[in-house]
mmCIF file of C-alpha atoms in Angstrom:
data_model
loop_
_atom_site.group_PDB
_atom_site.id
_atom_site.type_symbol
_atom_site.label_atom_id
_atom_site.label_comp_id
_atom_site.label_asym_id
_atom_site.label_seq_id
_atom_site.Cartn_x
_atom_site.Cartn_y
_atom_site.Cartn_z
ATOM 1 C CA MET A 1 85.527 158.492 77.606
ATOM 2 C CA GLU A 2 85.031 156.184 74.636
ATOM 3 C CA GLU A 3 82.714 153.325 75.464
ATOM 4 C CA ASP A 4 85.045 150.702 74.029
ATOM 5 C CA LYS A 5 87.624 151.715 76.628
ATOM 6 C CA ILE A 6 85.372 150.668 79.486
ATOM 7 C CA LEU A 7 86.228 147.023 79.931
ATOM 8 C CA PHE A 8 84.444 146.389 83.173
ATOM 9 C CA TYR A 9 82.161 148.208 85.491
ATOM 10 C CA ALA A 10 79.743 147.109 88.110
ATOM 11 C CA GLY A 11 77.488 149.012 90.402
ATOM 12 C CA SER A 12 75.727 152.229 89.667
ATOM 13 C CA ALA A 13 76.668 153.766 86.311
ATOM 14 C CA ASN A 14 75.362 157.113 87.534
ATOM 15 C CA GLU A 15 77.588 157.095 90.582
ATOM 16 C CA ILE A 16 80.612 156.069 88.537
ATOM 17 C CA MET A 17 80.003 158.883 86.052
ATOM 18 C CA GLN A 18 79.644 161.389 88.878
ATOM 19 C CA GLU A 19 82.930 160.299 90.432
ATOM 20 C CA LEU A 20 84.735 160.346 87.086
ATOM 21 C CA GLU A 21 83.483 163.872 86.463
ATOM 22 C CA LYS A 22 84.879 164.907 89.841
ATOM 23 C CA ILE A 23 88.238 163.331 89.014
ATOM 24 C CA ASN A 24 88.374 165.067 85.632
ATOM 25 C CA PRO A 25 87.236 168.477 86.758
ATOM 26 C CA ASP A 26 85.790 171.144 84.561
ATOM 27 C CA ASP A 27 86.877 174.773 84.398
ATOM 28 C CA GLN A 28 85.120 175.589 87.671
ATOM 29 C CA THR A 29 87.962 174.135 89.676
ATOM 30 C CA ARG A 30 90.556 176.376 88.076
ATOM 31 C CA ILE A 31 91.485 179.873 89.045
ATOM 32 C CA ASN A 32 90.108 181.764 86.106
ATOM 33 C CA ALA A 33 91.456 185.278 86.514
ATOM 34 C CA THR A 34 90.879 187.675 83.640
ATOM 35 C CA PRO A 35 91.116 191.490 83.562
ATOM 36 C CA GLU A 36 87.331 191.602 84.019
ATOM 37 C CA ASN A 37 87.079 189.290 87.006
ATOM 38 C CA VAL A 38 90.496 189.624 88.564
ATOM 39 C CA GLU A 39 88.970 190.499 91.940
ATOM 40 C CA SER A 40 86.873 187.374 92.278
ATOM 41 C CA GLY A 41 89.641 185.235 90.762
ATOM 42 C CA LEU A 42 92.051 186.456 93.403
ATOM 43 C CA ALA A 43 89.463 186.141 96.156
ATOM 44 C CA LYS A 44 88.924 182.532 95.161
ATOM 45 C CA LEU A 45 92.648 181.825 95.317
ATOM 46 C CA VAL A 46 93.164 183.591 98.634
ATOM 47 C CA LEU A 47 90.112 182.016 100.275
ATOM 48 C CA THR A 48 91.177 178.590 99.052
ATOM 49 C CA LEU A 49 94.511 179.014 100.786
ATOM 50 C CA ILE A 50 92.884 180.326 103.956
ATOM 51 C CA GLU A 51 90.494 177.370 103.927
ATOM 52 C CA LEU A 52 93.433 174.992 103.576
ATOM 53 C CA ILE A 53 95.169 176.569 106.576
ATOM 54 C CA ARG A 54 91.921 176.555 108.557
ATOM 55 C CA LYS A 55 91.450 172.841 107.918
ATOM 56 C CA LEU A 56 95.048 172.130 108.907
ATOM 57 C CA MET A 57 94.480 174.044 112.155
ATOM 58 C CA GLU A 58 91.337 172.043 112.754
ATOM 59 C CA LYS A 59 93.200 168.759 112.193
ATOM 60 C CA GLN A 60 95.964 169.859 114.527
ATOM 61 C CA ALA A 61 93.384 170.729 117.186
ATOM 62 C CA MET A 62 91.817 167.277 116.903
ATOM 63 C CA ARG A 63 95.236 165.696 117.391
ATOM 64 C CA ARG A 64 95.726 167.757 120.539
ATOM 65 C CA ILE A 65 92.331 166.663 121.840
ATOM 66 C CA GLU A 66 93.264 163.057 121.117
ATOM 67 C CA GLY A 67 96.551 163.585 122.929
ATOM 68 C CA ASP A 68 94.571 164.715 125.985
ATOM 69 C CA SER A 69 96.956 167.593 126.530
ATOM 70 C CA LEU A 70 94.456 170.461 126.833
ATOM 71 C CA THR A 71 92.999 172.086 129.917
ATOM 72 C CA GLU A 72 89.366 173.199 130.247
ATOM 73 C CA ASP A 73 90.332 176.805 129.509
ATOM 74 C CA GLN A 74 92.358 175.830 126.481
ATOM 75 C CA ILE A 75 89.483 173.739 125.137
ATOM 76 C CA GLU A 76 87.066 176.658 125.450
ATOM 77 C CA HIS A 77 89.579 178.976 123.801
ATOM 78 C CA LEU A 78 90.275 176.507 120.989
ATOM 79 C CA GLY A 79 86.600 175.838 120.328
ATOM 80 C CA GLU A 80 85.793 179.540 120.198
ATOM 81 C CA THR A 81 88.694 180.267 117.841
ATOM 82 C CA LEU A 82 87.780 177.493 115.414
ATOM 83 C CA MET A 83 84.119 178.414 115.513
ATOM 84 C CA LYS A 84 84.844 182.080 114.780
ATOM 85 C CA LEU A 85 87.213 181.128 111.982
ATOM 86 C CA GLU A 86 84.579 178.944 110.358
ATOM 87 C CA ASN A 87 81.931 181.652 110.689
ATOM 88 C CA LYS A 88 84.259 184.252 109.220
ATOM 89 C CA MET A 89 84.977 181.976 106.274
ATOM 90 C CA GLU A 90 81.243 181.564 105.657
ATOM 91 C CA GLU A 91 80.855 185.356 105.655
ATOM 92 C CA LEU A 92 83.705 185.812 103.188
ATOM 93 C CA LYS A 93 82.321 183.105 100.906
ATOM 94 C CA LYS A 94 78.987 184.923 100.824
ATOM 95 C CA ILE A 95 80.644 188.285 100.107
ATOM 96 C CA PHE A 96 82.520 186.856 97.125
ATOM 97 C CA ASN A 97 79.660 184.610 96.072
ATOM 98 C CA LEU A 98 81.695 181.434 96.428
ATOM 99 C CA THR A 99 80.632 177.948 97.466
ATOM 100 C CA ASP A 100 82.576 175.128 99.115
ATOM 101 C CA LYS A 101 83.008 173.554 95.690
ATOM 102 C CA ASP A 102 84.708 176.717 94.425
ATOM 103 C CA LEU A 103 87.241 176.627 97.244
ATOM 104 C CA ASN A 104 89.371 173.890 95.834
ATOM 105 C CA LEU A 105 92.196 173.595 93.388
ATOM 106 C CA ASN A 106 92.890 170.630 91.202
ATOM 107 C CA LEU A 107 96.599 169.931 91.387
ATOM 108 C CA GLY A 108 96.629 167.498 88.482
ATOM 109 C CA PRO A 109 98.275 164.202 89.435
ATOM 110 C CA LEU A 110 98.404 165.324 93.076
ATOM 111 C CA GLY A 111 94.619 165.433 93.248
ATOM 112 C CA ASP A 112 92.548 168.142 94.858
ATOM 113 C CA LEU A 113 94.015 170.610 97.331
ATOM 114 C CA LEU A 114 91.152 170.180 99.804
ATOM 115 C CA MET B 1 107.967 172.930 57.988
ATOM 116 C CA PRO B 2 106.806 172.366 61.599
ATOM 117 C CA VAL B 3 105.568 168.905 62.498
ATOM 118 C CA ILE B 4 103.408 167.466 65.253
ATOM 119 C CA VAL B 5 104.950 164.440 66.945
ATOM 120 C CA TYR B 6 102.536 161.673 67.963
ATOM 121 C CA ALA B 7 104.778 158.876 69.087
ATOM 122 C CA ILE B 8 108.313 157.564 69.281
ATOM 123 C CA LEU B 9 109.089 153.893 68.852
ATOM 124 C CA ASP B 10 112.021 151.678 68.095
ATOM 125 C CA SER B 11 112.607 151.233 64.383
ATOM 126 C CA ILE B 12 112.565 147.437 64.651
ATOM 127 C CA GLN B 13 108.798 147.610 65.056
ATOM 128 C CA ILE B 14 108.403 149.420 61.756
ATOM 129 C CA ASN B 15 107.495 146.823 59.188
ATOM 130 C CA ASP B 16 106.354 146.854 55.587
ATOM 131 C CA SER B 17 102.724 147.419 56.444
ATOM 132 C CA ILE B 18 103.358 150.661 58.303
ATOM 133 C CA SER B 19 105.855 151.960 55.762
ATOM 134 C CA HIS B 20 103.149 151.655 53.091
ATOM 135 C CA GLY B 21 100.534 153.618 54.979
ATOM 136 C CA PHE B 22 98.662 154.048 58.227
ATOM 137 C CA ASP B 23 95.476 152.218 57.391
ATOM 138 C CA PHE B 24 94.639 151.776 61.081
ATOM 139 C CA LEU B 25 93.911 155.448 61.725
ATOM 140 C CA PRO B 26 90.443 156.417 62.988
ATOM 141 C CA SER B 27 87.920 156.511 60.154
ATOM 142 C CA GLY B 28 87.462 160.012 58.776
ATOM 143 C CA SER B 29 90.908 161.138 59.869
ATOM 144 C CA THR B 30 92.537 163.375 57.286
ATOM 145 C CA VAL B 31 95.892 163.460 59.049
ATOM 146 C CA GLN B 32 98.803 162.343 56.873
ATOM 147 C CA LEU B 33 101.272 160.571 59.112
ATOM 148 C CA GLU B 34 104.914 160.283 58.218
ATOM 149 C CA LEU B 35 107.847 158.395 59.652
ATOM 150 C CA VAL B 36 110.985 160.208 60.713
ATOM 151 C CA PRO B 37 113.641 157.557 61.326
ATOM 152 C CA SER B 38 116.861 158.190 63.156
ATOM 153 C CA GLY B 39 118.953 155.099 63.763
ATOM 154 C CA ILE B 40 117.162 152.703 66.044
ATOM 155 C CA LEU B 41 114.360 155.162 66.839
ATOM 156 C CA THR B 42 111.541 156.452 64.662
ATOM 157 C CA ALA B 43 109.082 159.265 65.272
ATOM 158 C CA ILE B 44 105.573 159.312 63.851
ATOM 159 C CA VAL B 45 104.677 162.850 62.852
ATOM 160 C CA SER B 46 102.379 164.919 60.645
ATOM 161 C CA SER B 47 102.976 168.280 59.003
ATOM 162 C CA GLN B 48 101.673 171.395 60.690
ATOM 163 C CA PRO B 49 102.006 174.035 57.961
ATOM 164 C CA ASP B 50 100.720 177.079 59.855
ATOM 165 C CA ASN B 51 102.411 176.167 63.149
ATOM 166 C CA LYS B 52 99.194 176.956 65.013
ATOM 167 C CA LEU B 53 97.548 174.426 67.259
ATOM 168 C CA SER B 54 93.900 174.833 68.070
ATOM 169 C CA ASN B 55 92.915 174.488 71.720
ATOM 170 C CA SER B 56 89.595 172.938 70.808
ATOM 171 C CA ARG B 57 88.520 169.817 72.629
ATOM 172 C CA GLN B 58 87.808 168.201 69.284
ATOM 173 C CA GLU B 59 91.401 168.675 68.104
ATOM 174 C CA VAL B 60 92.826 167.388 71.362
ATOM 175 C CA LEU B 61 90.622 164.293 71.189
ATOM 176 C CA ALA B 62 91.512 163.709 67.536
ATOM 177 C CA TYR B 63 95.212 163.835 68.445
ATOM 178 C CA ALA B 64 94.684 161.460 71.375
ATOM 179 C CA GLY B 65 92.686 159.143 69.100
ATOM 180 C CA ILE B 66 95.607 158.871 66.689
ATOM 181 C CA VAL B 67 98.108 158.184 69.482
ATOM 182 C CA ASP B 68 95.698 155.569 70.803
ATOM 183 C CA LYS B 69 95.444 153.803 67.444
ATOM 184 C CA ILE B 70 99.223 153.775 67.048
ATOM 185 C CA SER B 71 99.660 152.369 70.533
ATOM 186 C CA GLU B 72 97.204 149.560 69.788
ATOM 187 C CA ARG B 73 99.717 148.257 67.253
ATOM 188 C CA PHE B 74 103.073 149.224 68.672
ATOM 189 C CA SER B 75 104.865 149.799 71.928
ATOM 190 C CA ILE B 76 105.347 153.541 71.833
ATOM 191 C CA LEU B 77 106.355 156.560 73.818
ATOM 192 C CA PRO B 78 103.131 158.523 73.464
ATOM 193 C CA MET B 79 103.472 162.256 73.041
ATOM 194 C CA ARG B 80 101.041 164.825 74.390
ATOM 195 C CA TYR B 81 99.015 167.353 72.448
ATOM 196 C CA GLY B 82 101.176 170.326 71.667
ATOM 197 C CA SER B 83 104.335 168.379 70.796
ATOM 198 C CA VAL B 84 105.276 170.536 67.835
ATOM 199 C CA VAL B 85 108.847 170.557 66.503
ATOM 200 C CA ALA B 86 110.192 173.100 63.999
ATOM 201 C CA SER B 87 111.141 170.584 61.295
ATOM 202 C CA CYS B 88 111.786 166.908 60.554
ATOM 203 C CA ALA B 89 115.498 167.637 60.886
ATOM 204 C CA ASP B 90 114.846 168.858 64.427
ATOM 205 C CA VAL B 91 112.916 165.667 65.177
ATOM 206 C CA THR B 92 115.923 163.658 64.009
ATOM 207 C CA ALA B 93 118.202 165.735 66.207
ATOM 208 C CA LEU B 94 115.833 165.242 69.153
ATOM 209 C CA LEU B 95 115.851 161.465 68.668
ATOM 210 C CA GLU B 96 119.621 161.362 68.399
ATOM 211 C CA LYS B 97 120.179 163.518 71.442
ATOM 212 C CA ASN B 98 117.771 161.588 73.657
ATOM 213 C CA SER B 99 118.109 158.116 72.206
ATOM 214 C CA GLU B 100 119.558 156.580 75.354
ATOM 215 C CA SER B 101 116.759 157.744 77.664
ATOM 216 C CA PHE B 102 114.045 157.038 75.079
ATOM 217 C CA ILE B 103 115.270 153.477 74.597
ATOM 218 C CA LYS B 104 115.455 152.931 78.342
ATOM 219 C CA VAL B 105 111.789 153.913 78.769
ATOM 220 C CA LEU B 106 110.764 151.998 75.643
ATOM 221 C CA ASN B 107 112.315 148.845 77.054
ATOM 222 C CA GLN B 108 110.235 149.223 80.211
ATOM 223 C CA ILE B 109 106.965 149.455 78.311
ATOM 224 C CA MET B 110 107.774 147.052 75.469
ATOM 225 C CA HIS B 111 104.885 144.652 74.725
ATOM 226 C CA LYS B 112 102.878 146.101 77.568
ATOM 227 C CA GLU B 113 99.615 148.020 77.825
ATOM 228 C CA GLU B 114 98.313 150.519 80.355
ATOM 229 C CA TYR B 115 95.010 150.097 82.182
ATOM 230 C CA SER B 116 93.218 152.215 84.740
ATOM 231 C CA LEU B 117 91.532 150.639 87.744
ATOM 232 C CA ARG B 118 89.260 152.618 90.022
ATOM 233 C CA LEU B 119 87.226 151.614 93.017
ATOM 234 C CA PHE B 120 84.580 153.967 94.366
ATOM 235 C CA PHE B 121 82.397 154.106 97.408
ATOM 236 C CA SER B 122 78.778 153.564 96.543
ATOM 237 C CA HIS B 123 76.254 155.743 98.324
ATOM 238 C CA GLU B 124 73.463 153.558 97.028
ATOM 239 C CA HIS B 125 74.808 150.265 98.287
ATOM 240 C CA HIS B 126 76.803 151.041 101.355
ATOM 241 C CA GLY B 127 75.931 154.446 102.648
ATOM 242 C CA ASP B 128 77.112 153.810 106.195
ATOM 243 C CA VAL B 129 80.727 153.548 105.103
ATOM 244 C CA VAL B 130 80.522 156.851 103.323
ATOM 245 C CA HIS B 131 78.529 158.990 105.650
ATOM 246 C CA GLU B 132 80.960 159.972 108.318
ATOM 247 C CA LYS B 133 78.267 161.187 110.669
ATOM 248 C CA SER B 134 76.736 157.750 110.876
ATOM 249 C CA VAL B 135 79.896 156.125 112.229
ATOM 250 C CA ASP B 136 79.484 155.359 115.895
ATOM 251 C CA VAL B 137 82.150 157.234 117.802
ATOM 252 C CA THR B 138 80.395 157.584 121.134
ATOM 253 C CA LEU B 139 82.737 155.134 122.851
ATOM 254 C CA SER B 140 85.899 157.022 122.059
ATOM 255 C CA LEU B 141 85.006 160.534 123.196
ATOM 256 C CA PRO B 142 87.661 162.236 125.312
ATOM 257 C CA ASP B 143 86.433 163.376 128.735
ATOM 258 C CA ILE B 144 87.554 166.923 128.051
ATOM 259 C CA LEU B 145 84.811 167.298 125.441
ATOM 260 C CA LEU B 146 82.026 166.317 127.799
ATOM 261 C CA GLY B 147 79.891 169.187 128.971
ATOM 262 C CA ASN B 148 77.154 171.186 127.416
ATOM 263 C CA THR B 149 78.717 174.443 126.268
ATOM 264 C CA GLU B 150 78.496 175.898 122.773
ATOM 265 C CA THR B 151 82.220 175.517 122.122
ATOM 266 C CA LYS B 152 82.344 171.957 123.451
ATOM 267 C CA ASN B 153 79.382 170.956 121.332
ATOM 268 C CA TYR B 154 81.115 172.459 118.330
ATOM 269 C CA LEU B 155 84.395 170.661 119.069
ATOM 270 C CA LEU B 156 82.513 167.424 119.730
ATOM 271 C CA LYS B 157 80.932 167.564 116.290
ATOM 272 C CA LYS B 158 84.321 168.262 114.716
ATOM 273 C CA TYR B 159 85.920 165.463 116.705
ATOM 274 C CA GLN B 160 83.292 162.966 115.607
ATOM 275 C CA GLU B 161 83.838 163.953 111.984
ATOM 276 C CA HIS B 162 87.575 163.582 112.508
ATOM 277 C CA ILE B 163 87.260 160.078 114.004
ATOM 278 C CA ALA B 164 84.885 159.004 111.250
ATOM 279 C CA GLU B 165 87.358 160.239 108.650
ATOM 280 C CA GLU B 166 90.198 158.362 110.329
ATOM 281 C CA LYS B 167 88.096 155.190 110.287
ATOM 282 C CA ARG B 168 87.370 155.711 106.636
ATOM 283 C CA PHE B 169 91.071 156.071 105.846
ATOM 284 C CA LYS B 170 91.843 152.858 107.704
ATOM 285 C CA TYR B 171 89.106 151.065 105.796
ATOM 286 C CA ILE B 172 90.555 152.368 102.514
ATOM 287 C CA GLU B 173 94.076 151.282 103.504
ATOM 288 C CA LYS B 174 92.781 147.777 104.233
ATOM 289 C CA ILE B 175 91.159 147.463 100.818
ATOM 290 C CA GLN B 176 94.217 148.913 99.093
ATOM 291 C CA LEU B 177 96.386 146.293 100.728
ATOM 292 C CA VAL B 178 94.193 143.444 99.476
ATOM 293 C CA ILE B 179 93.980 144.837 95.964
ATOM 294 C CA THR B 180 97.710 145.455 95.804
ATOM 295 C CA GLN B 181 98.251 141.785 96.600
ATOM 296 C CA ASP B 182 95.720 140.785 93.938
ATOM 297 C CA LEU B 183 97.343 142.894 91.255
ATOM 298 C CA LYS B 184 100.755 141.442 92.035
ATOM 299 C CA LYS B 185 99.511 138.193 90.457
ATOM 300 C CA ILE B 186 99.567 139.990 87.110
ATOM 301 C CA THR B 187 102.005 142.843 87.400
ATOM 302 C CA GLU B 188 104.367 144.647 89.717
ATOM 303 C CA ILE B 189 104.087 147.834 87.683
ATOM 304 C CA VAL B 190 101.290 149.665 89.437
ATOM 305 C CA ASP B 191 101.098 153.341 90.217
ATOM 306 C CA TYR B 192 98.605 154.417 92.866
ATOM 307 C CA LYS B 193 97.469 157.983 92.447
ATOM 308 C CA LYS B 194 96.384 160.237 95.229
ATOM 309 C CA ARG B 195 92.661 159.756 95.749
ATOM 310 C CA ALA B 196 91.239 162.734 93.934
ATOM 311 C CA THR B 197 87.817 162.631 95.573
ATOM 312 C CA SER B 198 86.428 161.488 98.891
ATOM 313 C CA GLY B 199 84.379 158.842 97.069
ATOM 314 C CA CYS B 200 87.466 157.245 95.574
ATOM 315 C CA ILE B 201 89.026 154.240 97.301
ATOM 316 C CA ILE B 202 91.567 153.298 94.670
ATOM 317 C CA ASP B 203 92.799 155.156 91.622
ATOM 318 C CA ALA B 204 95.541 153.077 90.043
ATOM 319 C CA VAL B 205 97.207 152.723 86.684
ATOM 320 C CA LEU B 206 98.964 149.508 85.789
ATOM 321 C CA LEU B 207 101.077 148.155 83.011
ATOM 322 C CA ILE B 208 100.460 144.570 81.950
ATOM 323 C CA GLU B 209 101.750 142.330 79.186
ATOM 324 C CA ARG B 210 99.794 142.561 75.957
ATOM 325 C CA GLY B 211 97.633 139.473 75.954
ATOM 326 C CA ALA B 212 97.084 139.442 79.716
ATOM 327 C CA LYS B 213 93.858 141.404 79.366
ATOM 328 C CA ASN B 214 91.564 138.448 80.096
ATOM 329 C CA GLU B 215 93.548 137.592 83.184
ATOM 330 C CA LEU B 216 93.133 141.168 84.394
ATOM 331 C CA LEU B 217 89.415 141.116 83.627
ATOM 332 C CA ALA B 218 88.963 137.934 85.656
ATOM 333 C CA LEU B 219 90.865 139.488 88.542
ATOM 334 C CA VAL B 220 88.733 142.622 88.456
ATOM 335 C CA ALA B 221 85.520 140.584 88.329
ATOM 336 C CA GLU B 222 86.728 138.681 91.389
ATOM 337 C CA MET B 223 87.490 142.019 93.066
ATOM 338 C CA GLN B 224 83.978 143.252 92.388
ATOM 339 C CA SER B 225 82.427 140.106 93.808
ATOM 340 C CA ARG B 226 84.521 140.535 96.944
ATOM 341 C CA TYR B 227 83.366 144.141 97.314
ATOM 342 C CA PRO B 228 79.821 144.181 95.933
ATOM 343 C CA GLU B 229 79.113 147.298 97.965
ATOM 344 C CA HIS B 230 81.596 149.313 95.899
ATOM 345 C CA ASN B 231 81.785 150.338 92.261
ATOM 346 C CA VAL B 232 84.735 149.031 90.261
ATOM 347 C CA ILE B 233 85.666 150.360 86.848
ATOM 348 C CA LEU B 234 88.447 149.122 84.583
ATOM 349 C CA THR B 235 89.364 151.041 81.438
ATOM 350 C CA GLY B 236 91.953 150.601 78.736
ATOM 351 C CA PRO B 237 94.114 149.744 77.066
ATOM 352 C CA TRP B 238 95.588 153.228 77.003
ATOM 353 C CA PRO B 239 98.842 154.476 75.557
ATOM 354 C CA PRO B 240 101.333 154.197 78.435
ATOM 355 C CA TYR B 241 101.181 157.882 79.359
ATOM 356 C CA ASN B 242 101.719 157.181 83.041
ATOM 357 C CA PHE B 243 104.761 154.989 82.503
ATOM 358 C CA ALA B 244 106.523 156.851 79.734
ATOM 359 C CA GLN B 245 107.847 159.831 81.606
ATOM 360 C CA ILE B 246 110.630 161.250 79.505
ATOM 361 C CA LYS B 247 112.959 164.137 80.125
ATOM 362 C CA LEU B 248 114.385 165.841 77.099
ATOM 363 C CA ALA B 249 118.066 166.659 77.055
#
């Protein structure tokens, strides 16, 4: 960004720059599938979607806990399911050499997917 | 010959100075701008002999720089990089066909400028608001999560993160409400974008009257003094990209 466009800022310049870089993401946040890396490009896309669904499930579970509508058995079952899902995701990320930062998509004006 | 379109404006704004040359272009720019008038609208274009646009960052920035310079002087519909039309005659046809919608948008942005206002959490100055784990949620734990099993401990951790996130959202909503009221003193034309990062509290673009810049600056300074624990950044003026959404017929 041109310096003359910054009319006012206060606080930590470093922090502001870091946040601005996150808002204007680099190529890492895009699905970059080419004939050479189509496998990892697709893995990134698929895992991103799975991660989105996993987080939605987690949110839904928290709402159910808040609603106090679960029995002891259901709580144990829910906890085990979510825990296994998270562990499985970690395994898959390692297999495809992906980090949490990779599992996101920038949707332009809509912001980040996750 | 194909042309790149930079901006569309109403012809009334075109005066003698612009019709004799674009002396306000960025220094070092070799682009030869031309006017393509069509009734009450005029397009500012340059020739693109080989009809090939480079995808280089430098070219994109040079294009944006020219649009920026034009918008400093005139109220324009700014075009985006890649707006190439087959010929000047096609530009004329485009202006004629879309004149009604172009004029409608131009009227909305006339004599106004776009600014971007962002408010960020600061880890350095107010870490406890940011770090979800540090939010005290011990008082609101549901009974069902009490007990020392592996799954309950896992769910408890997740629940605490969830509550902390909810608290953070409420805190953000509160600040947004105050800032929305503040901005209303200057303009009603504000567009709040989805917060793109977890560190972002407000990401807004606003359209204000040309000449109201100092008023906006004072308001932002006041905002910063009210929230010293956060980082505020105001940038602009920008071409009104966010308020000049046009649909071509």
